PDB file of C-alpha atoms in Angstrom:
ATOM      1  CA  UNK A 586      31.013 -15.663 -17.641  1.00  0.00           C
ATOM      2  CA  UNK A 587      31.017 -14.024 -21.160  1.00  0.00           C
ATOM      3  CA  UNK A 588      32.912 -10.764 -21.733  1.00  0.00           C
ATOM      4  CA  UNK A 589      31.274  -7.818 -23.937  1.00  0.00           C
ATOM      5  CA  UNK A 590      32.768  -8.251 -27.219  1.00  0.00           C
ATOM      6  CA  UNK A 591      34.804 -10.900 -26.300  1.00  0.00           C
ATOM      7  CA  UNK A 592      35.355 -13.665 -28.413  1.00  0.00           C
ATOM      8  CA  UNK A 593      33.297 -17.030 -27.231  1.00  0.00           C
ATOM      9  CA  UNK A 594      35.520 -18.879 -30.171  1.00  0.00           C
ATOM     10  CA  UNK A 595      37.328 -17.308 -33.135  1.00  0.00           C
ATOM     11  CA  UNK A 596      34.624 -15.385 -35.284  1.00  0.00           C
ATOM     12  CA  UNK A 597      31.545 -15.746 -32.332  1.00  0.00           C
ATOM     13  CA  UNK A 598      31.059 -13.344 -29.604  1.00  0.00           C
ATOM     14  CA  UNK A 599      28.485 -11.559 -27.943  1.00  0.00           C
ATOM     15  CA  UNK A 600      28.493  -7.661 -27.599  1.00  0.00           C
ATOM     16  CA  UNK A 601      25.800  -5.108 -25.509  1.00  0.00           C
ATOM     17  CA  UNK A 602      25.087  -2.311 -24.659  1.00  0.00           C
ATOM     18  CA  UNK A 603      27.436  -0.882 -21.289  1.00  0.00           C
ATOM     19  CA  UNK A 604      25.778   2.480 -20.758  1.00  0.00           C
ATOM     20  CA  UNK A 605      22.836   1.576 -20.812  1.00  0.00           C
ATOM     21  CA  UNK A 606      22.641  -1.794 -19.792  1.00  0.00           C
ATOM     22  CA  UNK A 607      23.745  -4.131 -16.974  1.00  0.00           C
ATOM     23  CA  UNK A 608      23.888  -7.876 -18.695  1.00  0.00           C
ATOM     24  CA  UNK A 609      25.534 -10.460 -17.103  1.00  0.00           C
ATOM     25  CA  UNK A 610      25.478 -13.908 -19.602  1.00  0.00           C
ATOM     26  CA  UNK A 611      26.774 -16.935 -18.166  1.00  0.00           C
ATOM     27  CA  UNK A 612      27.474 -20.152 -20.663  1.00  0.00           C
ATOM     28  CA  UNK A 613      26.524 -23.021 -18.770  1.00  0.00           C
ATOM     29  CA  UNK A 614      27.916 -26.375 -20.481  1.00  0.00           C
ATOM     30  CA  UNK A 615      25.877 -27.242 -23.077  1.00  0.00           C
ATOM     31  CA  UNK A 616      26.833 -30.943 -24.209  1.00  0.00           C
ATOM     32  CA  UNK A 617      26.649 -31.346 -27.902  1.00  0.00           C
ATOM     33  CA  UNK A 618      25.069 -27.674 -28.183  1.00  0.00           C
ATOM     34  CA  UNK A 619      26.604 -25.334 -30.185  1.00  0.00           C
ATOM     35  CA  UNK A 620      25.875 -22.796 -27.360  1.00  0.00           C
ATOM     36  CA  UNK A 621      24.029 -22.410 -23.956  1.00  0.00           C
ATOM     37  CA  UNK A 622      23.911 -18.465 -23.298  1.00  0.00           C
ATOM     38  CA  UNK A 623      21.829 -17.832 -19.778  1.00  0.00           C
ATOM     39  CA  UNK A 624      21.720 -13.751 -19.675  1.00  0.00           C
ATOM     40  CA  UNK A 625      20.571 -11.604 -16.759  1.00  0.00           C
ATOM     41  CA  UNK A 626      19.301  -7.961 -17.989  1.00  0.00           C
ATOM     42  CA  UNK A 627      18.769  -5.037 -15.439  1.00  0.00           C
ATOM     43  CA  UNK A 628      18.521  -1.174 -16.562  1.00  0.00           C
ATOM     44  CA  UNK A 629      17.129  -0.547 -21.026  1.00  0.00           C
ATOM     45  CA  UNK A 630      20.663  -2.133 -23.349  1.00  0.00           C
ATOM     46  CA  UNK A 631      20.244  -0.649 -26.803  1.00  0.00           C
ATOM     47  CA  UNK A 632      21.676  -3.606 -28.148  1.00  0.00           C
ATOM     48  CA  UNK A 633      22.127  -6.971 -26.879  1.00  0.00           C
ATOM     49  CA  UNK A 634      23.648  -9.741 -29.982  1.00  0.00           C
ATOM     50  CA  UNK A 635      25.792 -12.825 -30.867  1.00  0.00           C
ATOM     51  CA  UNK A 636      27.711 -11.938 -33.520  1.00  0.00           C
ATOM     52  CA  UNK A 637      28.769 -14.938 -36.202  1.00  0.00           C
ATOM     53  CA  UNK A 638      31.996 -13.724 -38.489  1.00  0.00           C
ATOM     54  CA  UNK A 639      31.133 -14.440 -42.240  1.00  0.00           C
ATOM     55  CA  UNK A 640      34.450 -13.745 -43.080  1.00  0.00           C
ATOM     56  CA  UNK A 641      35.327 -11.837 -46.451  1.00  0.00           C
ATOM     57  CA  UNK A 642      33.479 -12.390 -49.554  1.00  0.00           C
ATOM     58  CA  UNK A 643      31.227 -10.986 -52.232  1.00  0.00           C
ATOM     59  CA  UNK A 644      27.278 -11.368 -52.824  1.00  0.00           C
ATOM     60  CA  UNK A 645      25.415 -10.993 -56.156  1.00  0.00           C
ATOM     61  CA  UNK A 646      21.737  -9.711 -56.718  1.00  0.00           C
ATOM     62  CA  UNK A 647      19.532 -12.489 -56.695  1.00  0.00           C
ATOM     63  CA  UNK A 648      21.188 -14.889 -54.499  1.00  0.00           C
ATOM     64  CA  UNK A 649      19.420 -16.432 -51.422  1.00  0.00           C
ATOM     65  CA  UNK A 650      21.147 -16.035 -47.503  1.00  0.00           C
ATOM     66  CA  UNK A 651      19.664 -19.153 -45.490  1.00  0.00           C
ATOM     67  CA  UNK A 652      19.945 -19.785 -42.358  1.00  0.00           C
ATOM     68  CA  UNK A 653      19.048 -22.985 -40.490  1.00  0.00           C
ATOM     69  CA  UNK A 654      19.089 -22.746 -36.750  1.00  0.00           C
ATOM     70  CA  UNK A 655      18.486 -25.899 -34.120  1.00  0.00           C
ATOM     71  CA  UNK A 656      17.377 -24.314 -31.006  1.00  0.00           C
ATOM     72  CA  UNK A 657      15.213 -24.088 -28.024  1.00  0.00           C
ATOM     73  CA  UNK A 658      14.755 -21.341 -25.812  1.00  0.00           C
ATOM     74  CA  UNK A 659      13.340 -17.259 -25.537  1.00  0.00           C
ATOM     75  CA  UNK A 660       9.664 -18.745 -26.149  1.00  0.00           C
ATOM     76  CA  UNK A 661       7.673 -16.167 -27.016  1.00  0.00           C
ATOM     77  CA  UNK A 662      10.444 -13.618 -28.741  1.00  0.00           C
ATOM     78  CA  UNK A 663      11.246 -12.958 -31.926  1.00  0.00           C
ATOM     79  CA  UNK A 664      14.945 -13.146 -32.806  1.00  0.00           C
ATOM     80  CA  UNK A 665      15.827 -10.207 -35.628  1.00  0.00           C
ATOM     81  CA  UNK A 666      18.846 -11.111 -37.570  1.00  0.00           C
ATOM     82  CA  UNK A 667      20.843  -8.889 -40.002  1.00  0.00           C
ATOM     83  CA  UNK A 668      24.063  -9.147 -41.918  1.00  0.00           C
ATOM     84  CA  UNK A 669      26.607  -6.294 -40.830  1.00  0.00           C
ATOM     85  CA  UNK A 670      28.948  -5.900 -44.094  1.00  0.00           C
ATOM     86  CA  UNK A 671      32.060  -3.883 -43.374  1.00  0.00           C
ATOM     87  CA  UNK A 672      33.797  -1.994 -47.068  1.00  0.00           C
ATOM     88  CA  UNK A 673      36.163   0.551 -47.380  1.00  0.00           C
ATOM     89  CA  UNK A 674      35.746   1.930 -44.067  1.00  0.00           C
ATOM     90  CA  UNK A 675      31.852   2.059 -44.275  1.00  0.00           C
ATOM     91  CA  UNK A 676      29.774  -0.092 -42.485  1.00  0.00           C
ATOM     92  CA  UNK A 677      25.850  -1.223 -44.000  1.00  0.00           C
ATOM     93  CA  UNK A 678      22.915  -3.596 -42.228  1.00  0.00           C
ATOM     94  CA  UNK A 679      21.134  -5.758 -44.559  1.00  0.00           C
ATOM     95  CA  UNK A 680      17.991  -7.043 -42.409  1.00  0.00           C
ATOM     96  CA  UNK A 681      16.840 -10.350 -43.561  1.00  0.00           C
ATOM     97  CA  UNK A 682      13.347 -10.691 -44.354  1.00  0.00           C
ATOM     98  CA  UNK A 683      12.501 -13.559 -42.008  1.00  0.00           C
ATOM     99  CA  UNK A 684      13.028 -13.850 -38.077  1.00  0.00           C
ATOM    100  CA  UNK A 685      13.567 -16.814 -35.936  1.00  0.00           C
ATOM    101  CA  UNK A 686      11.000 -17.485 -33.342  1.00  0.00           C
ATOM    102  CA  UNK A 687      11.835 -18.510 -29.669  1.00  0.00           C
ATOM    103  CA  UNK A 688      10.585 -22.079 -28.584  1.00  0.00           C
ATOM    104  CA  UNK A 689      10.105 -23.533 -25.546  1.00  0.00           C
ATOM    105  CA  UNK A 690      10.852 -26.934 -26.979  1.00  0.00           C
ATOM    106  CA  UNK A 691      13.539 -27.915 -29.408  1.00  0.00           C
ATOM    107  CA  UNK A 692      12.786 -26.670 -32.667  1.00  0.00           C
ATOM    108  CA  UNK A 693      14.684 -26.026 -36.102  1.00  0.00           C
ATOM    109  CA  UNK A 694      13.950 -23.581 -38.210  1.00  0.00           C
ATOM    110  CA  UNK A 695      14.783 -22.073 -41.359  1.00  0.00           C
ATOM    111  CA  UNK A 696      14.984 -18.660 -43.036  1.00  0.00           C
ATOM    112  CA  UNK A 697      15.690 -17.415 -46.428  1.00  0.00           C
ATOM    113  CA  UNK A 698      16.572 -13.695 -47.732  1.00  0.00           C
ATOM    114  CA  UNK A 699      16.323 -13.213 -51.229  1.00  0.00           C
ATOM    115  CA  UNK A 700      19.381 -10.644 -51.850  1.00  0.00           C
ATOM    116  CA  UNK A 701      18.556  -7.172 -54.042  1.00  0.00           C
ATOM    117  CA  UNK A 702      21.375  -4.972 -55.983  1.00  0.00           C
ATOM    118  CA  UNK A 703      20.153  -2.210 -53.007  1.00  0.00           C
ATOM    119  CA  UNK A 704      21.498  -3.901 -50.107  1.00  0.00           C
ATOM    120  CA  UNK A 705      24.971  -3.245 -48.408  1.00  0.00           C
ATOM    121  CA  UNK A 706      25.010  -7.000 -48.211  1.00  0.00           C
ATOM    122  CA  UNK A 707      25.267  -7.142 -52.038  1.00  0.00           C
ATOM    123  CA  UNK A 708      28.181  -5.640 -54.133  1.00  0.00           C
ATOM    124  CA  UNK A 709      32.338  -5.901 -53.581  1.00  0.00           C
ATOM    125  CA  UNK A 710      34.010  -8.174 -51.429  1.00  0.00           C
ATOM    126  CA  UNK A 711      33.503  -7.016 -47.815  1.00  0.00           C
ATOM    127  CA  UNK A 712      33.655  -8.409 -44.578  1.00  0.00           C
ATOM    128  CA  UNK A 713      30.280  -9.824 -43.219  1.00  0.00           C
ATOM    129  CA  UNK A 714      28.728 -10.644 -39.421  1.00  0.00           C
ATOM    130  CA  UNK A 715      25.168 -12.367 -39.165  1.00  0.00           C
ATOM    131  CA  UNK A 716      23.955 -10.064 -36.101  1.00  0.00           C
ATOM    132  CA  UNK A 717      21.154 -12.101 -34.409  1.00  0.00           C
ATOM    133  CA  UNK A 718      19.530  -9.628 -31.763  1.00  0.00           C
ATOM    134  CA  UNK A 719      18.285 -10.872 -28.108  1.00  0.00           C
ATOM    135  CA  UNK A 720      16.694  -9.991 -26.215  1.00  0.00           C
ATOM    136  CA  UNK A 721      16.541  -6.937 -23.450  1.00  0.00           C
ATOM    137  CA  UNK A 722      15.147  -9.033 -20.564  1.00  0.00           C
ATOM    138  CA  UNK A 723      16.242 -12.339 -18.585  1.00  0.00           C
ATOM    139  CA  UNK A 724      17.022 -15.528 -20.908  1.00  0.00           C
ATOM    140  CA  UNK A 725      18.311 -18.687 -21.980  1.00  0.00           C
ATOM    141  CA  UNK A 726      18.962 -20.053 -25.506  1.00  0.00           C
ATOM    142  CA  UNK A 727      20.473 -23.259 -26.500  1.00  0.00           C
ATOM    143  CA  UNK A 728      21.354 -23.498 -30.137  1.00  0.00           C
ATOM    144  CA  UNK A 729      21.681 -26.856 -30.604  1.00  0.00           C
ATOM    145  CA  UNK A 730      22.980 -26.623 -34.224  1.00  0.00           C
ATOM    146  CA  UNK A 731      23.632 -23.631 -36.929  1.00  0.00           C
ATOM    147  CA  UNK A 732      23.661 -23.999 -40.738  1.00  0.00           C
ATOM    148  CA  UNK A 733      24.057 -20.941 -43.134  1.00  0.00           C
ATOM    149  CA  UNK A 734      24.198 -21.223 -46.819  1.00  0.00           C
ATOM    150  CA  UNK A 735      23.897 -19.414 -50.263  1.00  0.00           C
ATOM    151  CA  UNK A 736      21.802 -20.128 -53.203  1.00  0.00           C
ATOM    152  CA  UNK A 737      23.714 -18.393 -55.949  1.00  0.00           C
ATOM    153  CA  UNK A 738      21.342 -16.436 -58.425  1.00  0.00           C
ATOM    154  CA  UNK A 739      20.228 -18.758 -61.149  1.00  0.00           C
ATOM    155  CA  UNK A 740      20.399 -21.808 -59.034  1.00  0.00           C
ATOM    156  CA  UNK A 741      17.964 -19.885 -56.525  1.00  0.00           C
ATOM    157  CA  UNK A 742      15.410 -19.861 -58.992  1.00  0.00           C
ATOM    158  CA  UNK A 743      11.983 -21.093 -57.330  1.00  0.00           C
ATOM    159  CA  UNK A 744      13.112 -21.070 -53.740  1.00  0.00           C
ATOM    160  CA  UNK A 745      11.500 -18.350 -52.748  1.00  0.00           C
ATOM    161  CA  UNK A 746       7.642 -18.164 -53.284  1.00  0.00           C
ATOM    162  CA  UNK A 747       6.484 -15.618 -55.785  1.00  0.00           C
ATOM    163  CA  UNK A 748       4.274 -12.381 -54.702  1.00  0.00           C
ATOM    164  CA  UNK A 749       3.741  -9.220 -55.265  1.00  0.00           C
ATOM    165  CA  UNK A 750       6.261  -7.940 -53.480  1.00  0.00           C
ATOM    166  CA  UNK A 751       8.882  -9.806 -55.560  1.00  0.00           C
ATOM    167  CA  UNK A 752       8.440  -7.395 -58.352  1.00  0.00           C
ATOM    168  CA  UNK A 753       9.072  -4.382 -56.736  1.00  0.00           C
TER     169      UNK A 753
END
């Protein structure tokens, strides 16, 4: 049984929403998984996440946040992520621009977030979390595998498809 805001492993835990919510997650073995989470939701959580530690480092404008996710499960939902950066006693969400989708059947997937000089992801050294929201109603989710990386800017050039929106 997983504890609210207790670490899973150094860096990965899940947290929720007490007041409001009543979430009991079990972590059945999962094999070769990364993680098997099997969550029970009664009453409205705000807030239901696993939280990944990024550990401390900087981010420039222009750089591209991937993530590549193995997993299988929560068919049907979208899965929000954002990076939580933590400075100087302030605290900013950067929401990437690309979700992961649920699957019934094993699937991988992968998302890219070009970074701009206006997000609290960008800027100093700080200490980041990817936040990956769940969601508020009975599930199970087996990541089978997790890759991040970061295209610096300059060597990101062309990853991302040009549009309109790019020039804004």
């Amino acid at each position: 049984m997983a504890v609210n805001d207790a670490p899973l492993v150094d860096g990965i835990y899940l947290s929720w929403d007490q007041e409001e919510g009543d979430v009991q997650v079990s972590l059945p073995p999962s094999g070769d998984d990364l993680l098997h989470i099997s969550a029970r939701v009664g009453g409205q959580p705000r807030w239901l996440c696993l939280n990944i530690a990024l550990g401390e480092t900087a981010f420039e404008p222009g750089a591209v946040f991937g993530v590549v996710a193995g997993l299988q499960g929560c068919a049907g939902e979208t899965l929000r992520m954002f990076v939580r950066t933590s400075r100087e006693g302030e605290t900013t969400d950067t929401p990437l621009s690309e979700e992961i989708a649920g699957s019934r059947e094993a699937t991988v997937q992968v998302t890219m977030h070009r970074l701009t000089a206006s997000e609290g992801l960008v800027g100093a050294p700080g200490f980041h979390t990817l936040v990956v929201d769940l969601p508020f109603h009975d599930f199970d989710l087996v990541l089978h595998d997790m890759h991040l990386f970061v295209l610096q800017s300059g060597k990101a050039l062309g990853v991302m498809p040009t549009t309109l929106g790019n020039f804004t």
